[in-house]
Coordinates of C-alpha atoms in Angstrom, one line a residue:
Chain A
X1 CA 234.8 98.6 -50.4
X2 CA 234.6 95.7 -47.9
X3 CA 234.1 92.1 -49.0
X4 CA 230.6 90.7 -48.9
X5 CA 230.6 87.6 -46.7
X6 CA 226.9 86.7 -47.2
X7 CA 224.8 87.4 -50.2
X8 CA 221.3 86.1 -50.7
X9 CA 219.2 86.7 -53.8
X10 CA 215.5 86.0 -53.5
X11 CA 216.2 83.1 -51.2
X12 CA 213.2 81.0 -50.3
X13 CA 212.4 77.8 -48.6
X14 CA 209.2 75.8 -48.3
X15 CA 208.4 73.0 -46.0
X16 CA 205.5 71.1 -47.6
X17 CA 202.7 73.7 -47.7
X18 CA 204.4 76.2 -45.4
X19 CA 206.6 78.9 -46.8
X20 CA 209.3 79.4 -44.1
X21 CA 211.3 82.0 -46.1
X22 CA 210.4 84.1 -49.1
X23 CA 212.4 86.3 -51.3
X24 CA 215.2 87.1 -48.9
X25 CA 217.7 89.6 -50.3
X26 CA 220.6 90.3 -47.9
X27 CA 224.2 91.5 -48.1
X28 CA 226.4 91.2 -45.1
X29 CA 229.8 92.8 -45.3
X30 CA 232.9 91.3 -43.7
X31 CA 234.0 92.1 -40.2
X32 CA 230.7 93.3 -38.8
X33 CA 228.2 92.0 -36.3
X34 CA 225.0 91.5 -38.2
X35 CA 221.8 91.1 -36.2
X36 CA 219.0 88.9 -37.6
X37 CA 215.9 89.7 -35.7
X38 CA 212.4 88.5 -35.7
X39 CA 209.6 86.9 -33.6
X40 CA 209.5 83.2 -33.0
X41 CA 208.8 81.3 -36.2
X42 CA 210.0 84.2 -38.4
X43 CA 212.4 82.0 -40.3
X44 CA 215.7 82.9 -38.6
X45 CA 216.8 79.3 -37.9
X46 CA 215.8 78.2 -41.4
X47 CA 217.9 81.1 -42.8
X48 CA 221.0 79.9 -40.8
X49 CA 220.5 76.3 -41.9
X50 CA 220.3 77.5 -45.5
X51 CA 223.4 79.6 -45.2
X52 CA 225.3 76.7 -43.7
X53 CA 224.2 74.5 -46.5
X54 CA 222.3 72.2 -44.2
X55 CA 219.1 72.8 -46.2
X56 CA 218.7 73.3 -49.9
X57 CA 216.8 76.5 -51.0
X58 CA 213.5 76.0 -52.7
X59 CA 214.0 79.3 -54.6
X60 CA 216.7 81.8 -55.1
X61 CA 220.3 81.4 -54.2
X62 CA 222.9 82.4 -51.6
X63 CA 226.6 82.8 -51.4
X64 CA 228.5 82.5 -48.2
X65 CA 232.3 83.3 -48.1
X66 CA 232.2 83.1 -51.9
X67 CA 230.6 79.6 -52.0
X68 CA 227.2 78.7 -53.3
X69 CA 225.1 77.2 -50.4
X70 CA 223.4 74.7 -52.6
X71 CA 226.5 73.1 -54.1
X72 CA 229.4 74.0 -51.7
X73 CA 228.0 73.6 -48.2
X74 CA 231.0 71.6 -47.0
X75 CA 233.3 74.5 -47.9
X76 CA 231.1 77.0 -46.1
X77 CA 231.0 74.8 -43.0
X78 CA 234.8 74.4 -43.1
X79 CA 235.3 78.1 -42.9
X80 CA 232.6 79.0 -40.4
X81 CA 231.5 78.2 -36.9
X82 CA 228.0 77.8 -35.6
X83 CA 226.3 78.0 -32.2
X84 CA 222.7 76.9 -33.0
X85 CA 219.5 76.9 -31.0
X86 CA 220.8 74.1 -28.7
X87 CA 224.3 74.3 -27.3
X88 CA 225.2 70.9 -28.9
X89 CA 227.5 69.9 -26.0
X90 CA 228.2 66.3 -25.2
X91 CA 227.0 66.3 -21.6
X92 CA 228.7 62.9 -20.7
X93 CA 232.1 64.3 -21.8
X94 CA 234.1 66.8 -19.8
X95 CA 234.4 70.4 -20.9
X96 CA 238.0 69.8 -22.0
X97 CA 236.9 66.7 -24.1
X98 CA 234.1 68.7 -25.8
X99 CA 236.7 71.2 -27.0
X100 CA 239.2 68.4 -27.8
X101 CA 236.6 66.7 -30.0
X102 CA 235.8 69.8 -32.0
X103 CA 239.5 70.7 -32.1
X104 CA 240.2 67.4 -33.7
X105 CA 237.2 67.9 -36.1
X106 CA 238.7 71.2 -37.2
X107 CA 242.1 69.6 -37.5
X108 CA 243.9 71.8 -35.1
X109 CA 247.3 70.5 -34.2
X110 CA 247.7 69.0 -30.7
X111 CA 249.7 72.0 -29.4
X112 CA 247.1 74.4 -30.9
X113 CA 244.2 72.5 -29.4
X114 CA 245.8 72.6 -26.0
X115 CA 246.7 76.3 -26.2
X116 CA 243.4 77.3 -27.6
X117 CA 241.4 75.3 -25.1
X118 CA 243.4 76.9 -22.2
X119 CA 243.0 80.4 -23.7
X120 CA 239.2 80.1 -24.2
X121 CA 238.4 78.3 -21.0
X122 CA 240.5 80.7 -19.0
X123 CA 238.9 83.7 -20.7
X124 CA 235.4 82.4 -19.9
X125 CA 236.4 81.5 -16.3
X126 CA 236.0 77.7 -16.8
X127 CA 239.6 76.5 -16.9
X128 CA 239.6 75.2 -13.3
X129 CA 236.5 73.1 -14.0
X130 CA 237.6 71.7 -17.3
X131 CA 237.7 68.1 -16.1
X132 CA 234.0 68.2 -14.9
X133 CA 231.2 66.6 -17.0
X134 CA 229.6 69.4 -19.0
X135 CA 226.2 67.9 -18.2
X136 CA 226.6 68.8 -14.5
X137 CA 227.1 72.5 -15.3
X138 CA 224.6 75.4 -15.1
X139 CA 223.0 76.6 -18.3
X140 CA 225.1 79.7 -18.3
X141 CA 228.4 77.8 -18.0
X142 CA 227.3 75.4 -20.8
X143 CA 226.5 78.4 -23.0
X144 CA 230.0 79.8 -22.4
X145 CA 231.5 76.5 -23.2
X146 CA 229.4 76.3 -26.4
X147 CA 230.6 79.8 -27.4
X148 CA 234.2 78.7 -26.7
X149 CA 233.7 75.6 -28.9
X150 CA 232.3 77.8 -31.7
X151 CA 235.3 80.1 -31.7
X152 CA 237.9 77.3 -31.2
X153 CA 239.1 77.2 -34.8
X154 CA 239.1 80.9 -35.4
X155 CA 236.4 80.9 -38.0
X156 CA 236.0 83.7 -40.5
X157 CA 232.3 83.7 -40.1
X158 CA 230.3 82.8 -36.9
X159 CA 226.6 82.0 -36.8
X160 CA 225.3 82.6 -33.3
X161 CA 221.7 81.7 -32.5
X162 CA 220.7 83.4 -29.2
X163 CA 224.2 83.3 -27.7
X164 CA 223.4 85.1 -24.5
X165 CA 220.2 83.1 -23.7
X166 CA 220.6 81.8 -20.2
X167 CA 223.6 83.9 -19.3
X168 CA 223.5 86.2 -16.3
X169 CA 223.7 90.0 -17.0
X170 CA 227.4 90.1 -16.2
X171 CA 228.3 87.1 -18.4
X172 CA 226.0 88.4 -21.2
X173 CA 227.7 91.8 -21.1
X174 CA 231.1 90.1 -21.1
X175 CA 230.2 88.0 -24.1
X176 CA 228.9 91.0 -26.0
X177 CA 232.2 92.7 -25.4
X178 CA 234.0 89.6 -26.6
X179 CA 231.9 89.4 -29.8
X180 CA 232.4 93.1 -30.5
X181 CA 236.1 92.7 -30.0
X182 CA 236.2 89.6 -32.2
X183 CA 234.7 91.5 -35.1
X184 CA 236.9 94.6 -34.5
X185 CA 240.2 92.9 -33.8
X186 CA 240.2 89.8 -36.0
X187 CA 237.7 90.8 -38.7
X188 CA 235.4 87.9 -37.9
X189 CA 231.9 88.4 -39.3
X190 CA 229.2 87.5 -36.8
X191 CA 225.7 86.6 -37.9
X192 CA 223.7 86.9 -34.7
X193 CA 220.1 86.1 -34.0
X194 CA 218.6 87.4 -30.8
X195 CA 215.3 88.3 -29.2
X196 CA 217.1 90.8 -27.0
X197 CA 216.6 94.1 -28.8
X198 CA 218.8 96.0 -26.4
X199 CA 221.6 93.5 -27.2
X200 CA 221.1 94.0 -30.9
X201 CA 221.2 97.7 -30.5
X202 CA 224.4 97.7 -28.5
X203 CA 226.2 95.1 -30.5
X204 CA 225.1 95.1 -34.1
X205 CA 226.5 97.3 -36.9
X206 CA 223.5 96.4 -39.1
X207 CA 220.3 94.5 -38.5
X208 CA 217.7 92.8 -40.6
X209 CA 214.2 92.2 -39.3
X210 CA 212.1 89.4 -40.7
X211 CA 208.7 88.2 -40.0
X212 CA 206.8 85.2 -41.4
X213 CA 209.8 84.5 -43.7
X214 CA 209.9 88.0 -45.3
X215 CA 212.4 90.7 -44.8
X216 CA 210.8 93.8 -43.3
X217 CA 213.8 96.1 -43.0
X218 CA 217.5 96.1 -43.1
X219 CA 220.1 98.7 -42.2
X220 CA 222.0 100.2 -39.3
X221 CA 220.0 100.3 -36.0
X222 CA 220.0 104.2 -35.9
X223 CA 218.5 104.3 -39.4
X224 CA 215.8 101.8 -38.5
X225 CA 215.0 103.7 -35.4
X226 CA 214.4 106.9 -37.4
X227 CA 212.5 105.1 -40.1
X228 CA 209.2 103.7 -39.1
X229 CA 209.1 104.9 -35.5
X230 CA 206.5 107.5 -34.9
X231 CA 207.6 110.4 -32.7
X232 CA 205.8 110.5 -29.4
X233 CA 205.2 113.0 -26.6
X234 CA 204.8 112.1 -22.9
X235 CA 202.5 114.4 -20.9
X236 CA 202.3 114.4 -17.0
X237 CA 199.7 116.3 -15.2
X238 CA 196.0 116.2 -14.1
X239 CA 192.5 116.4 -15.6
X240 CA 193.0 114.2 -18.6
X241 CA 189.3 113.5 -19.0
X242 CA 187.9 111.6 -22.0
X243 CA 186.9 115.0 -23.5
X244 CA 190.5 116.2 -23.3
X245 CA 191.8 113.0 -24.7
X246 CA 189.3 113.2 -27.6
X247 CA 190.4 116.8 -28.2
X248 CA 194.0 115.8 -28.4
X249 CA 193.2 112.8 -30.6
X250 CA 191.5 115.1 -33.0
X251 CA 194.6 117.2 -33.6
X252 CA 196.2 117.1 -37.0
X253 CA 199.1 114.6 -37.1
X254 CA 198.1 112.6 -34.0
X255 CA 198.1 108.9 -34.6
X256 CA 196.8 107.7 -31.3
X257 CA 196.7 108.7 -27.6
X258 CA 197.4 106.3 -24.8
X259 CA 196.3 107.1 -21.2
X260 CA 197.6 105.4 -18.1
X261 CA 198.3 106.4 -14.5
X262 CA 197.5 110.0 -14.9
X263 CA 199.8 110.4 -17.9
X264 CA 199.3 110.6 -21.6
X265 CA 201.4 109.4 -24.4
X266 CA 200.6 111.0 -27.8
X267 CA 201.9 109.2 -30.9
X268 CA 202.3 111.2 -34.0
X269 CA 202.2 110.1 -37.6
X270 CA 204.4 113.1 -38.6
X271 CA 206.6 115.6 -36.8
X272 CA 205.3 116.3 -33.3
X273 CA 203.4 119.6 -33.0
X274 CA 204.0 120.3 -29.3
X275 CA 202.6 123.8 -29.1
X276 CA 199.3 122.6 -30.6
X277 CA 199.2 119.8 -28.2
X278 CA 199.8 122.1 -25.2
X279 CA 197.1 124.5 -26.4
X280 CA 194.6 121.6 -26.7
X281 CA 195.3 120.3 -23.3
X282 CA 195.1 123.7 -21.6
X283 CA 192.0 124.8 -23.5
X284 CA 190.4 121.5 -22.5
X285 CA 191.0 122.3 -18.8
X286 CA 193.9 119.9 -18.1
X287 CA 196.8 120.9 -15.9
X288 CA 200.2 120.1 -17.5
X289 CA 203.2 119.5 -15.2
X290 CA 205.6 118.2 -17.7
X291 CA 205.7 117.6 -21.4
X292 CA 208.6 115.6 -23.0
X293 CA 209.4 114.3 -26.4
X294 CA 210.0 110.6 -26.2
X295 CA 213.2 109.4 -27.7
X296 CA 212.7 106.7 -30.3
X297 CA 213.9 103.3 -29.2
X298 CA 214.8 100.4 -31.3
X299 CA 212.2 98.3 -29.5
X300 CA 209.5 100.8 -30.7
X301 CA 210.8 100.6 -34.3
X302 CA 210.9 96.8 -34.1
X303 CA 207.4 96.5 -32.7
X304 CA 206.0 99.0 -35.2
X305 CA 207.5 97.1 -38.1
X306 CA 206.4 93.7 -36.9
X307 CA 202.9 94.9 -36.0
X308 CA 202.4 96.8 -39.3
X309 CA 203.3 93.7 -41.2
X310 CA 200.7 91.7 -39.2
X311 CA 198.0 94.2 -39.9
X312 CA 198.8 94.5 -43.6
X313 CA 199.1 90.8 -44.2
X314 CA 196.8 88.5 -42.2
X315 CA 198.4 85.5 -43.9
X316 CA 201.6 86.3 -41.9
X317 CA 200.1 84.6 -38.9
X318 CA 200.2 81.3 -40.7
X319 CA 203.8 80.6 -39.5
Chain B
X1 CA 238.5 60.7 -44.4
X2 CA 240.3 58.2 -42.2
X3 CA 241.4 61.0 -39.8
X4 CA 237.9 62.4 -39.5
X5 CA 236.5 58.9 -39.0
X6 CA 239.0 58.2 -36.2
X7 CA 238.0 61.5 -34.6
X8 CA 234.4 60.4 -34.5
X9 CA 235.4 57.0 -33.2
X10 CA 237.5 58.7 -30.4
X11 CA 234.5 60.6 -29.2
X12 CA 232.1 57.6 -29.4
X13 CA 234.4 55.3 -27.4
X14 CA 235.1 58.1 -24.9
X15 CA 231.3 58.4 -24.4
X16 CA 230.7 54.7 -24.2
X17 CA 233.3 54.2 -21.5
X18 CA 232.3 57.5 -19.7
X19 CA 228.7 56.5 -19.3
X20 CA 227.3 57.1 -15.9
X21 CA 224.8 54.3 -15.2
X22 CA 224.2 51.8 -12.6
X23 CA 227.6 50.3 -13.1
X24 CA 229.7 53.5 -12.5
X25 CA 230.1 54.0 -16.2
X26 CA 230.4 51.4 -18.9
X27 CA 233.6 49.9 -17.3
X28 CA 232.1 47.7 -14.6
X29 CA 229.4 46.5 -17.0
X30 CA 232.1 45.5 -19.4
X31 CA 234.0 43.6 -16.7
X32 CA 230.9 41.7 -15.8
X33 CA 230.4 40.8 -19.4
X34 CA 234.0 39.7 -19.7
X35 CA 233.7 37.5 -16.5
X36 CA 230.5 35.8 -17.7
X37 CA 231.3 35.3 -21.4
X38 CA 235.0 35.2 -21.3
X39 CA 235.7 33.2 -18.2
X40 CA 232.6 31.5 -16.7
X41 CA 231.1 29.9 -19.8
X42 CA 234.4 28.7 -21.2
X43 CA 235.3 27.1 -17.9
X44 CA 231.9 25.4 -17.7
X45 CA 232.7 23.7 -21.1
X46 CA 236.2 22.7 -20.2
X47 CA 239.1 22.0 -22.7
X48 CA 236.6 21.1 -25.5
X49 CA 235.9 24.9 -25.6
X50 CA 239.1 25.5 -27.6
X51 CA 239.1 22.3 -29.6
X52 CA 235.6 22.3 -31.1
X53 CA 234.8 24.3 -34.3
X54 CA 231.3 24.7 -32.9
X55 CA 232.7 27.4 -30.6
X56 CA 232.7 29.7 -33.6
X57 CA 228.8 29.7 -33.5
X58 CA 228.9 30.7 -29.9
X59 CA 231.3 33.6 -30.5
X60 CA 229.5 34.8 -33.5
X61 CA 226.6 36.0 -31.3
X62 CA 228.7 37.9 -28.9
X63 CA 229.4 41.0 -31.1
X64 CA 225.7 41.2 -31.9
X65 CA 224.9 41.4 -28.1
X66 CA 227.7 44.0 -27.6
X67 CA 226.9 46.2 -30.5
X68 CA 223.2 46.2 -29.7
X69 CA 224.0 47.8 -26.4
X70 CA 225.7 50.9 -27.9
X71 CA 224.7 51.3 -31.5
X72 CA 221.1 52.5 -31.0
X73 CA 222.6 55.6 -29.4
X74 CA 224.7 56.6 -32.4
X75 CA 222.4 59.0 -34.2
X76 CA 219.2 58.7 -32.1
X77 CA 221.2 59.6 -29.0
X78 CA 222.7 62.7 -30.8
X79 CA 219.3 63.7 -31.9
X80 CA 217.8 63.2 -28.5
X81 CA 220.5 65.2 -26.7
X82 CA 220.5 67.9 -29.4
X83 CA 224.1 67.5 -30.4
X84 CA 223.4 66.3 -34.0
X85 CA 222.7 69.6 -35.6
X86 CA 226.0 71.1 -34.3
X87 CA 227.9 68.0 -35.5
X88 CA 226.2 68.3 -39.0
X89 CA 227.2 72.0 -39.0
X90 CA 230.8 71.1 -38.7
X91 CA 233.3 70.4 -41.5
X92 CA 233.0 66.6 -41.3
X93 CA 231.7 64.9 -44.4
X94 CA 228.6 62.7 -44.4
X95 CA 230.7 59.7 -45.0
X96 CA 233.2 60.4 -42.2
X97 CA 230.4 60.8 -39.7
X98 CA 228.7 57.6 -40.8
X99 CA 231.9 55.6 -41.0
X100 CA 233.0 56.9 -37.6
X101 CA 229.7 55.8 -36.0
X102 CA 229.8 52.4 -37.5
X103 CA 233.6 52.1 -36.9
X104 CA 233.2 52.9 -33.2
X105 CA 230.5 50.2 -32.8
X106 CA 232.5 47.6 -34.7
X107 CA 235.7 48.5 -32.7
X108 CA 233.8 48.2 -29.4
X109 CA 231.9 45.0 -30.2
X110 CA 234.6 43.2 -32.1
X111 CA 237.4 44.3 -29.8
X112 CA 235.6 43.2 -26.6
X113 CA 234.6 39.9 -28.3
X114 CA 238.3 39.2 -29.1
X115 CA 239.2 40.0 -25.5
X116 CA 236.6 37.5 -24.3
X117 CA 238.0 34.9 -26.8
X118 CA 241.5 35.4 -25.4
X119 CA 240.2 35.4 -21.8
X120 CA 238.5 32.1 -22.5
X121 CA 241.8 30.6 -23.7
X122 CA 243.6 32.0 -20.7
X123 CA 241.0 30.6 -18.3
X124 CA 241.1 27.2 -19.9
X125 CA 244.9 27.2 -19.8
X126 CA 244.9 28.2 -16.2
X127 CA 242.5 25.5 -15.0
X128 CA 243.2 22.6 -17.5
X129 CA 246.6 23.4 -19.0
X130 CA 248.8 21.5 -16.5
X131 CA 251.7 23.7 -17.5
X132 CA 250.9 23.8 -21.2
X133 CA 249.3 26.6 -23.1
X134 CA 246.0 25.6 -24.5
X135 CA 244.8 27.7 -27.5
X136 CA 242.4 27.5 -30.4
X137 CA 243.8 25.8 -33.5
X138 CA 244.8 28.3 -36.1
X139 CA 241.8 27.7 -38.5
X140 CA 239.4 28.0 -35.6
X141 CA 241.1 31.2 -34.3
X142 CA 241.0 32.7 -37.8
X143 CA 237.4 31.6 -38.2
X144 CA 236.4 33.2 -34.9
X145 CA 238.2 36.5 -35.8
X146 CA 236.7 36.7 -39.3
X147 CA 233.2 35.6 -38.3
X148 CA 233.0 37.9 -35.3
X149 CA 234.3 40.9 -37.4
X150 CA 231.6 40.3 -40.0
X151 CA 228.9 39.9 -37.4
X152 CA 230.1 43.0 -35.6
X153 CA 230.0 45.0 -38.9
X154 CA 226.5 43.6 -39.6
X155 CA 225.1 44.5 -36.2
X156 CA 226.8 47.9 -36.2
X157 CA 225.6 48.8 -39.7
X158 CA 222.1 47.6 -39.0
X159 CA 222.0 49.5 -35.7
X160 CA 223.3 52.7 -37.2
X161 CA 220.7 52.4 -40.0
X162 CA 218.0 52.0 -37.5
X163 CA 219.3 54.8 -35.3
X164 CA 219.4 57.1 -38.3
X165 CA 215.6 56.9 -38.7
X166 CA 214.6 56.7 -35.0
X167 CA 213.5 59.8 -33.1
X168 CA 214.7 58.5 -29.7
X169 CA 217.2 56.0 -28.4
X170 CA 214.4 53.9 -27.0
X171 CA 212.7 53.8 -30.4
X172 CA 216.0 52.8 -32.0
X173 CA 216.4 50.0 -29.4
X174 CA 212.9 48.7 -30.0
X175 CA 213.4 48.7 -33.8
X176 CA 216.8 47.0 -33.4
X177 CA 215.2 44.3 -31.2
X178 CA 212.7 43.6 -33.9
X179 CA 215.5 43.4 -36.5
X180 CA 217.3 41.0 -34.2
X181 CA 214.2 38.8 -33.9
X182 CA 213.8 38.7 -37.6
X183 CA 217.1 36.8 -37.8
X184 CA 215.4 33.9 -36.0
X185 CA 212.7 33.6 -38.6
X186 CA 214.4 30.6 -40.2
X187 CA 214.3 28.8 -36.8
X188 CA 210.5 29.3 -36.7
X189 CA 209.9 28.5 -40.4
X190 CA 212.1 25.4 -40.6
X191 CA 209.9 23.1 -38.4
X192 CA 206.9 24.1 -40.5
X193 CA 208.3 23.0 -43.8
X194 CA 207.0 19.8 -45.5
X195 CA 208.9 16.7 -44.4
X196 CA 210.3 16.2 -48.0
X197 CA 211.7 19.7 -48.1
X198 CA 213.3 19.2 -44.7
X199 CA 214.9 16.0 -45.7
X200 CA 216.3 17.5 -48.9
X201 CA 217.7 20.5 -46.8
X202 CA 219.3 18.1 -44.3
X203 CA 220.9 16.1 -47.1
X204 CA 222.3 19.2 -48.6
X205 CA 223.7 20.5 -45.3
X206 CA 225.1 17.1 -44.2
X207 CA 226.9 17.0 -47.6
X208 CA 228.9 20.1 -46.7
X209 CA 232.2 19.8 -44.8
X210 CA 232.9 22.3 -42.0
X211 CA 235.2 24.4 -44.1
X212 CA 232.7 24.8 -46.9
X213 CA 229.9 25.6 -44.5
X214 CA 232.0 28.2 -42.8
X215 CA 232.9 29.7 -46.2
X216 CA 229.3 29.9 -47.2
X217 CA 228.4 31.6 -43.9
X218 CA 231.3 34.1 -44.3
X219 CA 230.2 34.9 -47.9
X220 CA 226.6 35.4 -46.9
X221 CA 227.6 37.7 -44.0
X222 CA 230.0 39.7 -46.3
X223 CA 227.2 40.2 -48.8
X224 CA 224.8 41.2 -46.0
X225 CA 227.4 43.6 -44.6
X226 CA 228.0 45.2 -48.0
X227 CA 224.2 45.6 -48.6
X228 CA 223.7 47.2 -45.1
X229 CA 226.6 49.6 -45.6
X230 CA 225.4 50.7 -49.1
X231 CA 221.9 51.3 -47.7
X232 CA 223.2 53.2 -44.7
X233 CA 225.4 55.4 -47.0
X234 CA 222.4 56.1 -49.3
X235 CA 220.2 56.9 -46.3
X236 CA 222.6 59.3 -44.7
X237 CA 221.6 62.8 -45.9
X238 CA 222.4 65.9 -44.0
X239 CA 219.3 67.8 -45.0
X240 CA 217.0 64.8 -44.2
X241 CA 218.6 64.4 -40.8
X242 CA 218.1 68.1 -40.0
X243 CA 214.4 67.9 -40.9
X244 CA 213.9 64.7 -39.0

């Protein structure tokens, strides 16, 4: 059984009257890319700050790399790397000096600092521009430099808050490959927050979804896709009158019917009954050209989870 | 601790000298400062500049001026430019970060002051030396070195303390200016004192010799430095800085 790198038990944090995080239970095994997803204000950044020992929990506890976050934050920070919401680059310093500074902070030897700086900047295509002030660079270049700085000391655990934000599609894909390779080759655990669900689906071995500080779901992406996502059927054709739509909507197992641009999408709250649907359409006088079962996407699953939570708990909108 | 502190100092000094402003970075500004305070003013005063103990009072203000130009940036600048949280997420201890920030400001202010002091002696020697080297008497040189160090530490500690709480560099500079003005309160209060009190004060001061007076000032500064450093140390808390 693989080592657990992050374990939280009923972890919670309040800011005055606002509860930013409540009862978070997580276990992140070593060597995987773990996606931590949620809408803005869900509590992702607060969670990272708690796990890095930068904030103290109000309730519960958490262990990172075997150390308690409340009492051994410095040990956790010594073993991990973090790229937070802001790139954290010193814009008046050159790219090479930014890495030099953090190389010194992490106590790399001079030879190692030089070799690692060259290796990372070359990898990200920035080596030839290492003497330029970081502040003069594009956002994408800065983001690459920030990622290089985060990986400089070969940390066992890396926290990445929106690492591909601001990167062009080619650079983002390249970074995703790097992160996947890092986890696979070197056993580095990556704790990643992102709004890009496609990225999470491609990259993450497991994901957790939070909203308003509460964990909604956790598991492998494929499992979450199967879970709360309703099956859906797309219908193309003609004659989708309100009467036909009403007839379809009245079928057993139909959750709702969306109509747009001469097409229907039928959402089911159980296994799709395609033959009953076809019968209802034809009996209602509609002409059906094509009828396809829609494949469940992670985005559907995510939205369903988040929206369900909003409907069930109006207080969620407080944060 | 010392290694981490020197890492922070390395970065701070690099940033100070790499600043891109009106003077092509900090270097030209420093040369102008050196020319005015290290050469022009000593030459205006002539050979008395290196003989009079009163010169210690002049030099004591220089580190304050120099530190005030850079120290407001220490934490407020990191906060404003969004580099603080990444720094706090590193392995550096609270004390190493704080000591590095104060150390960099002291090194800059005290170091440049000593360069100005030496430049003053060189300028006086060049113009009035007539083949001889003119230099401060040993007690005066030691007094200048000690006094300017303590003032540099006071200004740096005070500036870092202010910068810790300020949201922006501008706010830190404004707060620091107010703190600077507070030091002049005795000058405003003194004329308002009753004549009898003033006479007693004058009698007490005139009774002191120069060495005793210097010792009293040094002791007062050392106590003020210690208090400022203790307060800064107690105010520097990672979780508070994150929430600020």
